[in-house]
PDB file of C-alpha atoms in Angstrom:
ATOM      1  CA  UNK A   1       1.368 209.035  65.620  1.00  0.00           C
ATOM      2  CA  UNK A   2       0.977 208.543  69.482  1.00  0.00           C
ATOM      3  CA  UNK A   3      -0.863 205.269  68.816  1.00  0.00           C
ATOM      4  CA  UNK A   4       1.415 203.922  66.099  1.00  0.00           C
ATOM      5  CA  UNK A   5       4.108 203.761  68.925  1.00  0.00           C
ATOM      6  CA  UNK A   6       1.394 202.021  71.248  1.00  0.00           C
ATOM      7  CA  UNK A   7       0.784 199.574  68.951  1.00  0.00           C
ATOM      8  CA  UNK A   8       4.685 198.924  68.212  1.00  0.00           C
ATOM      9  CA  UNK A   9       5.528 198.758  72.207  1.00  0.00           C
ATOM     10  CA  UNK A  10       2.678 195.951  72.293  1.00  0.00           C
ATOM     11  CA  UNK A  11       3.884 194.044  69.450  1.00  0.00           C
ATOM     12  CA  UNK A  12       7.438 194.353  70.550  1.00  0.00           C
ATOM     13  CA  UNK A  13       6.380 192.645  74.124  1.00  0.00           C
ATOM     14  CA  UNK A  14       4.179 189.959  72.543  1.00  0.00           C
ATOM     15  CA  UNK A  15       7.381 188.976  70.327  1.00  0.00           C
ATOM     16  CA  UNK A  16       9.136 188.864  73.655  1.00  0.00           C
ATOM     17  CA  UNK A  17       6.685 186.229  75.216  1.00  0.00           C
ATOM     18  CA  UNK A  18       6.584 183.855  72.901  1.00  0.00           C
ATOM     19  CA  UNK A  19       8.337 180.076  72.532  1.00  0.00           C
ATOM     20  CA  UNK A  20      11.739 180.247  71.663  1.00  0.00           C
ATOM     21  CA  UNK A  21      12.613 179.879  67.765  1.00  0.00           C
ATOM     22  CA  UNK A  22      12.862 176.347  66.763  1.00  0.00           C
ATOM     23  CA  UNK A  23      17.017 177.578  66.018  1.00  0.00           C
ATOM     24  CA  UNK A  24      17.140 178.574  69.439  1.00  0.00           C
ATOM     25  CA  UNK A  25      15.696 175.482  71.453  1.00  0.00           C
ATOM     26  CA  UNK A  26      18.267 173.343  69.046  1.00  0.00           C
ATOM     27  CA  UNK A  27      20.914 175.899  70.470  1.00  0.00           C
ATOM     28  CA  UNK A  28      19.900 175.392  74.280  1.00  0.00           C
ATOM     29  CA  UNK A  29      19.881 172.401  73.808  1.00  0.00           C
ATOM     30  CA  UNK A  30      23.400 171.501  72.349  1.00  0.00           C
ATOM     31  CA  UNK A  31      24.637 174.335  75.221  1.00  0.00           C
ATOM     32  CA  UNK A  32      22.971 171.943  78.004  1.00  0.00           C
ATOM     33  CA  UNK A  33      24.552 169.000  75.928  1.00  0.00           C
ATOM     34  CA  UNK A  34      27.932 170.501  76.001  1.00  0.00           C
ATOM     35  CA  UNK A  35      27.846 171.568  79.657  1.00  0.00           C
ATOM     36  CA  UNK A  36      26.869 168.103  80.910  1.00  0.00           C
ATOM     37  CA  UNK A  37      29.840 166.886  79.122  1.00  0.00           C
ATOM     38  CA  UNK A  38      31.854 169.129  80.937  1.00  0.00           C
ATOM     39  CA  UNK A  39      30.340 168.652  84.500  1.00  0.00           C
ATOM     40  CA  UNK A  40      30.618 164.483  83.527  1.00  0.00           C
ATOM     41  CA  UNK A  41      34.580 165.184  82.608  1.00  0.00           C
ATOM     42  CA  UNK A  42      35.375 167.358  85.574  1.00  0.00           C
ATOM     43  CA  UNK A  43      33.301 165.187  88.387  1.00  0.00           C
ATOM     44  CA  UNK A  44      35.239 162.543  87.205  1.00  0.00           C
ATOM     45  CA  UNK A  45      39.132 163.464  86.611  1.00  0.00           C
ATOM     46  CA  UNK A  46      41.271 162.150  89.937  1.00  0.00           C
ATOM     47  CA  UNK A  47      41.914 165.369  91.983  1.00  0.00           C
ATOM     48  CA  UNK A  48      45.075 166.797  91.668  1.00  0.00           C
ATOM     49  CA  UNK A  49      47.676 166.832  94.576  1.00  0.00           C
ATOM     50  CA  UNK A  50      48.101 170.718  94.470  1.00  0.00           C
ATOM     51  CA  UNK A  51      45.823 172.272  96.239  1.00  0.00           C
ATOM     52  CA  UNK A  52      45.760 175.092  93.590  1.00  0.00           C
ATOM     53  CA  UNK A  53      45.247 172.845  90.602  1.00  0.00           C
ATOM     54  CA  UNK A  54      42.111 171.308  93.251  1.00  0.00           C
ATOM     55  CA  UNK A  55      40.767 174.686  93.724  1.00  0.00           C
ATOM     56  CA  UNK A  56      41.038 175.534  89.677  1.00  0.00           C
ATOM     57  CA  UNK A  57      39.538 171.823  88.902  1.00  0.00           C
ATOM     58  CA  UNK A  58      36.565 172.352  91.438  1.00  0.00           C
ATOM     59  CA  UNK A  59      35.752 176.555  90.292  1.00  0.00           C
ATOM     60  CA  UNK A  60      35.834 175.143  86.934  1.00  0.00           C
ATOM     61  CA  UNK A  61      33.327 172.777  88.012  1.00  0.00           C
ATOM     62  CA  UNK A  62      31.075 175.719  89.788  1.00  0.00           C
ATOM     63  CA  UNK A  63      31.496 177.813  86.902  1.00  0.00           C
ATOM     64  CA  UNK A  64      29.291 174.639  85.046  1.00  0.00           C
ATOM     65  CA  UNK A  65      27.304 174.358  87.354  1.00  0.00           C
ATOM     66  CA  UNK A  66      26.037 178.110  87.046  1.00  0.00           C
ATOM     67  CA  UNK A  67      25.802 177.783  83.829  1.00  0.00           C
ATOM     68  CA  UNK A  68      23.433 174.799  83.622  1.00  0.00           C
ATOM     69  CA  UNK A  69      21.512 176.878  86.640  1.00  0.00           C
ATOM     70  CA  UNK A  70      21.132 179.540  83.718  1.00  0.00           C
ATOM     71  CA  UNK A  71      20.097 177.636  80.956  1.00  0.00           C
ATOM     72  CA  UNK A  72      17.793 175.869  83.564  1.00  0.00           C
ATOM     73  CA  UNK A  73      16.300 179.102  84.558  1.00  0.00           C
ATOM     74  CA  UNK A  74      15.501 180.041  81.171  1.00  0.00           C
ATOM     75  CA  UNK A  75      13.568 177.092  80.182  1.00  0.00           C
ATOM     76  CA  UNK A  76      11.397 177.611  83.261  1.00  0.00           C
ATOM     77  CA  UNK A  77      12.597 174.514  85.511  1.00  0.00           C
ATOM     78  CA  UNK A  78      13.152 176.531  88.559  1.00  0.00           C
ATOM     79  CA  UNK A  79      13.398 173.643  90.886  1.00  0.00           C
ATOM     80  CA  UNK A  80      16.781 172.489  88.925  1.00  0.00           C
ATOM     81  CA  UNK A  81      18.324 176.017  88.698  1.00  0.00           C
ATOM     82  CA  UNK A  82      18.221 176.130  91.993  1.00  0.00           C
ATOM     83  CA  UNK A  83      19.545 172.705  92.828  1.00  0.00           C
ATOM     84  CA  UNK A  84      22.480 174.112  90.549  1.00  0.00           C
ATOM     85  CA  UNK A  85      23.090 177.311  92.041  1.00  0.00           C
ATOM     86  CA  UNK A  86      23.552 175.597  95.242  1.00  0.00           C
ATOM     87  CA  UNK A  87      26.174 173.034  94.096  1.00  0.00           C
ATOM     88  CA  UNK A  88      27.930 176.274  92.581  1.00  0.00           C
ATOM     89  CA  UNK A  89      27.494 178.348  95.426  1.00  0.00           C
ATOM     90  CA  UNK A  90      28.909 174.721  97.676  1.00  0.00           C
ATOM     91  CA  UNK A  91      31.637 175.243  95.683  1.00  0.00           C
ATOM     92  CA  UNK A  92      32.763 178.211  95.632  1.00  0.00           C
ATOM     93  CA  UNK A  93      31.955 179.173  99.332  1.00  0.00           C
ATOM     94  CA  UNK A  94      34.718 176.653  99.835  1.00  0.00           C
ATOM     95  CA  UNK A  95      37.500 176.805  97.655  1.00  0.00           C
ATOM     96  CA  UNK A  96      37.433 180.889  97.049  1.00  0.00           C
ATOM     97  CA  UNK A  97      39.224 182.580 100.439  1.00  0.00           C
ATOM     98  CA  UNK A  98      37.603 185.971 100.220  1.00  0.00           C
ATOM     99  CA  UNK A  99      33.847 185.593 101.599  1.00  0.00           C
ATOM    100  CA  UNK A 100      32.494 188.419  99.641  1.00  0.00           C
ATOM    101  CA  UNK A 101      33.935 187.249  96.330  1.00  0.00           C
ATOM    102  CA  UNK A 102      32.448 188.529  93.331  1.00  0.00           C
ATOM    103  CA  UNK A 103      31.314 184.822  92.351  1.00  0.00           C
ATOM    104  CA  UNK A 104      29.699 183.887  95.341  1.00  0.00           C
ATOM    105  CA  UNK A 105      27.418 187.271  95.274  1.00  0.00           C
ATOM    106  CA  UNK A 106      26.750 186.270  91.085  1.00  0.00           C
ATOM    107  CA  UNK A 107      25.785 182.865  92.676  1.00  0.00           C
ATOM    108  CA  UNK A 108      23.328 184.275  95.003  1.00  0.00           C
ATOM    109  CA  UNK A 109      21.820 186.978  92.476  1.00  0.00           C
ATOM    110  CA  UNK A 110      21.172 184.609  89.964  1.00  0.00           C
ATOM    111  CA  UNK A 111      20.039 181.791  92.480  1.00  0.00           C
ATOM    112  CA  UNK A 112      17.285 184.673  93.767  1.00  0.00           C
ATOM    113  CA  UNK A 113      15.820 184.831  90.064  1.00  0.00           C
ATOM    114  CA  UNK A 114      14.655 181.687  90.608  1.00  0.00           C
ATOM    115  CA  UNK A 115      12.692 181.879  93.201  1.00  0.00           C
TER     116      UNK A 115
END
C-alpha cells in the first residue's frame, strides 16, 4: 500500500511539470492580450487634473503592470517580469503615501520570485 502512494506522489509531480494544456496557453495568452490593452488605454488617457483621479489612473496602471509581471513569470521570461515589477513598484512607491503599503511589499515578494 506504502508504494501505491509513492507511485501516486510521483505521478502527481510529473503532471505538475509538464507544458501547459493547449486550453491554458490560449488562456494566457488572451489574459496577456487583454492586459496590454489595458496598459495601451491607461498610458495613453490625458491625466486628470485631480490629483486623486491621477493617483487612481496611475495604481490602476501598476496594478497592470503586476499582472503582466505574473503572467510573465509564469511563462518563464524572468527578465520581463522583472522589468514589470519595477514599473509597478515605480508606481506605486510614488503615488501610495504610506511606505510600507501592502502593495508595495506584494510588489517586492513577487518581484523576488523572479530572480
Amino acid at each position: 500500500h506504502h508504494d501505491n502512494d509513492d507511485e501516486q506522489q510521483q505521478q502527481e509531480q510529473e503532471e505538475e511539470e509538464q507544458a501547459p494544456s493547449p486550453e491554458d496557453a490560449e488562456d494566457i495568452q488572451i489574459a496577456w492580450e487583454n492586459l496590454e490593452a489595458a496598459r495601451t488605454i491607461l498610458e495613453k488617457m490625458e491625466m486628470p487634473k485631480d490629483p486623486a483621479m491621477e493617483t487612481k489612473l496611475q495604481l490602476d496602471l501598476a496594478q497592470v503592470m503586476l499582472r503582466e509581471g505574473d503572467l510573465q513569470r509564469l511563462n518563464g521570461q524572468y527578465v520581463s517580469s522583472i522589468q514589470d515589477y519595477s514599473s509597478c513598484l515605480a508606481l506605486r512607491q510614488r503615488y501610495l503615501k504610506d511606505k510600507w503599503h501592502r502593495s508595495i511589499a506584494d510588489t517586492q515578494f513577487n518581484s523576488g520570485l523572479s530572480y
